[in-house]
Amino acid sequence: MSASLNLILRAAAFAAHKHRDDRRKDLAATPYINHPLALAQVLAEEGGVEDAVTIAAALLHDTIEDTQTRYEELVEAFGVEVADVVMEVSDDKTLAAAQRKRLQVEHAPGLSSRAVLVKLADKICNLRDMASNPPHQWTLQRRKDYFDWARQVVERMPHVNERLRARFDEAYARQGELERGHDAHRN
Ligand code: ZN
């Protein structure tokens, strides 16, 4: 097996284990691992990304933020390159939510190319989920606000993959569907 494929498979297995008790916030409580897998798929299939470090970091992108995983653990298991990308896209959970959101906007211009790719795929996947399979306890306004915040972050990121930028724009354009979906849901 190639070293790249090995890295990616180990990252997928590690993330599946770390997220084994986590669920997404949608009504069906989708297993959390589906989300990092979706990022990896978007990067590879829609962005044409072939860099194994980026794909592995995408699979691991929520392990530090949302599970009991330490940076050192990722360094040991996957090397410093992968660990650094994961660290770069992780919010500091000791800060208040509003501050974390503000910092993502502020830090966007200085992100490395790999971190841009992971973050872009994350926002694409989250907007798609928000439109078709939203967090069931979120109000319509909160979902709309998420769209606008995600765009603020993406607009400030360096351009590293125009295909993914176009996919983000397509996902963002579905903001108008939120209202219709919401009304249909209420009726
Ligand atoms: Zn994510």
Tab-separated table of C-alpha atoms and ligand atoms in Angstrom:
chain	number	residue	atom	x	y	z
A	1	MET	CA	0.000	0.000	0.000
A	2	SER	CA	1.271	3.513	-0.745
A	3	ALA	CA	2.231	5.725	2.185
A	4	SER	CA	-0.468	8.226	1.157
A	5	LEU	CA	-3.260	5.684	1.144
A	6	ASN	CA	-2.029	4.307	4.451
A	7	LEU	CA	-2.068	7.790	6.033
A	8	ILE	CA	-5.607	8.453	4.808
A	9	LEU	CA	-6.984	5.123	5.996
A	10	ARG	CA	-5.347	5.480	9.398
A	11	ALA	CA	-6.777	8.987	9.747
A	12	ALA	CA	-10.269	7.721	8.847
A	13	ALA	CA	-10.051	4.908	11.402
A	14	PHE	CA	-8.677	7.234	14.102
A	15	ALA	CA	-11.434	9.819	13.510
A	16	ALA	CA	-14.149	7.129	13.482
A	17	HIS	CA	-12.885	5.886	16.832
A	18	LYS	CA	-12.643	9.356	18.393
A	19	HIS	CA	-16.106	10.380	17.167
A	20	ARG	CA	-17.701	6.992	17.928
A	21	ASP	CA	-20.161	8.442	20.462
A	22	ASP	CA	-20.838	11.730	18.639
A	23	ARG	CA	-23.834	12.596	16.492
A	24	ARG	CA	-24.622	15.482	14.148
A	25	LYS	CA	-27.328	17.913	15.243
A	26	ASP	CA	-29.779	16.981	12.474
A	27	LEU	CA	-33.111	15.324	13.230
A	28	ALA	CA	-31.825	11.855	12.317
A	29	ALA	CA	-28.763	12.307	14.599
A	30	THR	CA	-26.426	11.193	11.808
A	31	PRO	CA	-23.169	9.578	13.040
A	32	TYR	CA	-20.605	12.369	13.345
A	33	ILE	CA	-17.958	10.585	11.248
A	34	ASN	CA	-20.109	11.147	8.149
A	35	HIS	CA	-19.128	14.827	8.341
A	36	PRO	CA	-15.308	14.451	8.146
A	37	LEU	CA	-15.806	11.780	5.482
A	38	ALA	CA	-17.904	14.258	3.475
A	39	LEU	CA	-15.086	16.835	3.682
A	40	ALA	CA	-12.547	14.324	2.372
A	41	GLN	CA	-14.865	13.420	-0.478
A	42	VAL	CA	-15.514	17.060	-1.412
A	43	LEU	CA	-11.767	17.763	-1.450
A	44	ALA	CA	-10.888	14.733	-3.570
A	45	GLU	CA	-13.862	14.541	-5.916
A	46	GLU	CA	-14.926	18.170	-6.281
A	47	GLY	CA	-11.675	19.991	-5.571
A	48	GLY	CA	-9.320	17.551	-7.309
A	49	VAL	CA	-7.138	17.588	-4.182
A	50	GLU	CA	-4.613	14.721	-4.180
A	51	ASP	CA	-2.442	15.799	-1.247
A	52	ALA	CA	-2.696	13.079	1.419
A	53	VAL	CA	-1.773	15.457	4.261
A	54	THR	CA	-4.752	17.675	3.397
A	55	ILE	CA	-7.164	14.728	3.103
A	56	ALA	CA	-5.937	13.236	6.399
A	57	ALA	CA	-6.250	16.626	8.134
A	58	ALA	CA	-9.817	16.927	6.806
A	59	LEU	CA	-10.693	13.533	8.297
A	60	LEU	CA	-9.206	14.631	11.624
A	61	HIS	CA	-10.342	18.274	11.525
A	62	ASP	CA	-12.788	18.095	14.452
A	63	THR	CA	-10.870	15.690	16.717
A	64	ILE	CA	-9.039	18.346	18.767
A	65	GLU	CA	-12.032	20.674	18.942
A	66	ASP	CA	-14.759	18.144	19.676
A	67	THR	CA	-13.137	15.044	21.190
A	68	GLN	CA	-10.538	14.272	23.829
A	69	THR	CA	-7.661	14.412	21.364
A	70	ARG	CA	-4.451	16.324	22.020
A	71	TYR	CA	-2.167	17.923	19.469
A	72	GLU	CA	0.742	15.718	20.655
A	73	GLU	CA	-1.336	12.613	20.007
A	74	LEU	CA	-1.852	13.670	16.380
A	75	VAL	CA	1.852	14.467	15.987
A	76	GLU	CA	2.756	11.019	17.216
A	77	ALA	CA	0.211	9.195	15.077
A	78	PHE	CA	0.293	11.268	11.854
A	79	GLY	CA	3.292	13.594	11.990
A	80	VAL	CA	3.663	17.290	12.585
A	81	GLU	CA	2.386	18.409	9.158
A	82	VAL	CA	-1.028	16.808	9.612
A	83	ALA	CA	-1.241	17.856	13.278
A	84	ASP	CA	-0.428	21.471	12.413
A	85	VAL	CA	-3.212	21.699	9.827
A	86	VAL	CA	-5.728	20.252	12.299
A	87	MET	CA	-4.537	22.723	14.920
A	88	GLU	CA	-4.883	25.602	12.467
A	89	VAL	CA	-8.534	24.816	11.780
A	90	SER	CA	-9.453	24.164	15.429
A	91	ASP	CA	-11.277	26.802	17.462
A	92	ASP	CA	-10.177	27.427	21.034
A	93	LYS	CA	-13.118	25.980	22.957
A	94	THR	CA	-12.208	27.918	26.110
A	95	LEU	CA	-13.431	31.081	24.336
A	96	ALA	CA	-17.067	32.157	24.022
A	97	ALA	CA	-18.855	31.154	20.806
A	98	ALA	CA	-19.142	34.739	19.523
A	99	GLN	CA	-15.440	35.329	20.009
A	100	ARG	CA	-14.542	32.054	18.275
A	101	LYS	CA	-16.631	33.135	15.285
A	102	ARG	CA	-14.981	36.552	15.183
A	103	LEU	CA	-11.515	34.981	15.364
A	104	GLN	CA	-12.257	32.685	12.421
A	105	VAL	CA	-13.013	35.769	10.320
A	106	GLU	CA	-9.907	37.565	11.602
A	107	HIS	CA	-7.543	34.624	11.070
A	108	ALA	CA	-8.873	33.668	7.601
A	109	PRO	CA	-6.376	35.754	5.548
A	110	GLY	CA	-3.356	34.144	7.254
A	111	LEU	CA	-4.338	30.487	6.851
A	112	SER	CA	-1.950	28.064	5.137
A	113	SER	CA	-3.055	26.594	1.799
A	114	ARG	CA	-3.906	23.249	3.368
A	115	ALA	CA	-5.926	24.871	6.142
A	116	VAL	CA	-7.801	26.936	3.541
A	117	LEU	CA	-8.773	23.750	1.689
A	118	VAL	CA	-10.000	21.995	4.848
A	119	LYS	CA	-11.912	25.045	6.047
A	120	LEU	CA	-13.451	25.631	2.637
A	121	ALA	CA	-14.642	22.018	2.435
A	122	ASP	CA	-15.976	22.299	6.004
A	123	LYS	CA	-18.033	25.379	5.157
A	124	ILE	CA	-19.311	23.800	1.922
A	125	CYS	CA	-20.441	20.668	3.794
A	126	ASN	CA	-21.996	22.649	6.629
A	127	LEU	CA	-23.968	24.923	4.281
A	128	ARG	CA	-25.202	21.911	2.332
A	129	ASP	CA	-26.319	20.271	5.571
A	130	MET	CA	-27.878	23.541	6.720
A	131	ALA	CA	-29.981	23.637	3.541
A	132	SER	CA	-30.999	19.984	3.290
A	133	ASN	CA	-30.473	18.394	6.703
A	134	PRO	CA	-30.262	21.225	9.269
A	135	PRO	CA	-29.622	21.144	13.015
A	136	HIS	CA	-33.189	20.515	14.084
A	137	GLN	CA	-33.191	22.864	17.045
A	138	TRP	CA	-31.826	25.865	15.163
A	139	THR	CA	-34.179	28.699	14.286
A	140	LEU	CA	-34.414	29.949	10.703
A	141	GLN	CA	-32.559	33.126	11.714
A	142	ARG	CA	-29.718	31.190	13.264
A	143	ARG	CA	-29.315	29.143	10.082
A	144	LYS	CA	-29.343	32.283	7.924
A	145	ASP	CA	-26.770	33.904	10.184
A	146	TYR	CA	-24.555	30.833	9.816
A	147	PHE	CA	-24.619	31.251	6.019
A	148	ASP	CA	-23.539	34.875	6.271
A	149	TRP	CA	-20.809	34.173	8.799
A	150	ALA	CA	-19.452	31.297	6.672
A	151	ARG	CA	-19.271	33.654	3.688
A	152	GLN	CA	-17.403	36.257	5.712
A	153	VAL	CA	-14.776	33.649	6.597
A	154	VAL	CA	-14.473	32.290	3.047
A	155	GLU	CA	-14.277	35.732	1.431
A	156	ARG	CA	-11.232	36.562	3.532
A	157	MET	CA	-9.375	33.328	2.828
A	158	PRO	CA	-6.605	33.261	0.191
A	159	HIS	CA	-7.689	31.792	-3.167
A	160	VAL	CA	-6.128	28.351	-3.490
A	161	ASN	CA	-8.776	26.285	-5.293
A	162	GLU	CA	-11.228	28.015	-7.623
A	163	ARG	CA	-13.318	24.876	-8.136
A	164	LEU	CA	-14.052	24.704	-4.420
A	165	ARG	CA	-14.708	28.459	-4.253
A	166	ALA	CA	-17.336	27.949	-6.963
A	167	ARG	CA	-18.849	25.069	-4.968
A	168	PHE	CA	-18.997	27.308	-1.927
A	169	ASP	CA	-20.793	30.018	-3.918
A	170	GLU	CA	-23.308	27.418	-5.120
A	171	ALA	CA	-23.899	26.220	-1.554
A	172	TYR	CA	-24.265	29.805	-0.321
A	173	ALA	CA	-26.802	30.570	-3.055
A	174	ARG	CA	-29.134	28.052	-1.420
A	175	GLN	CA	-29.655	30.390	1.516
A	176	GLY	CA	-32.986	31.402	-0.072
A	177	GLU	CA	-34.179	27.804	0.167
A	178	LEU	CA	-34.016	27.940	3.953
A	179	GLU	CA	-37.156	30.044	4.092
A	180	ARG	CA	-39.113	27.794	1.770
A	181	GLY	CA	-37.972	24.662	3.587
A	182	HIS	CA	-38.844	26.257	6.894
A	183	ASP	CA	-42.357	27.191	5.741
A	184	ALA	CA	-42.951	23.781	4.222
A	185	HIS	CA	-41.835	22.226	7.477
A	186	ARG	CA	-44.250	24.350	9.522
A	187	ASN	CA	-47.273	23.719	7.295
B	1	ZN	ZN	-16.416	20.346	10.598
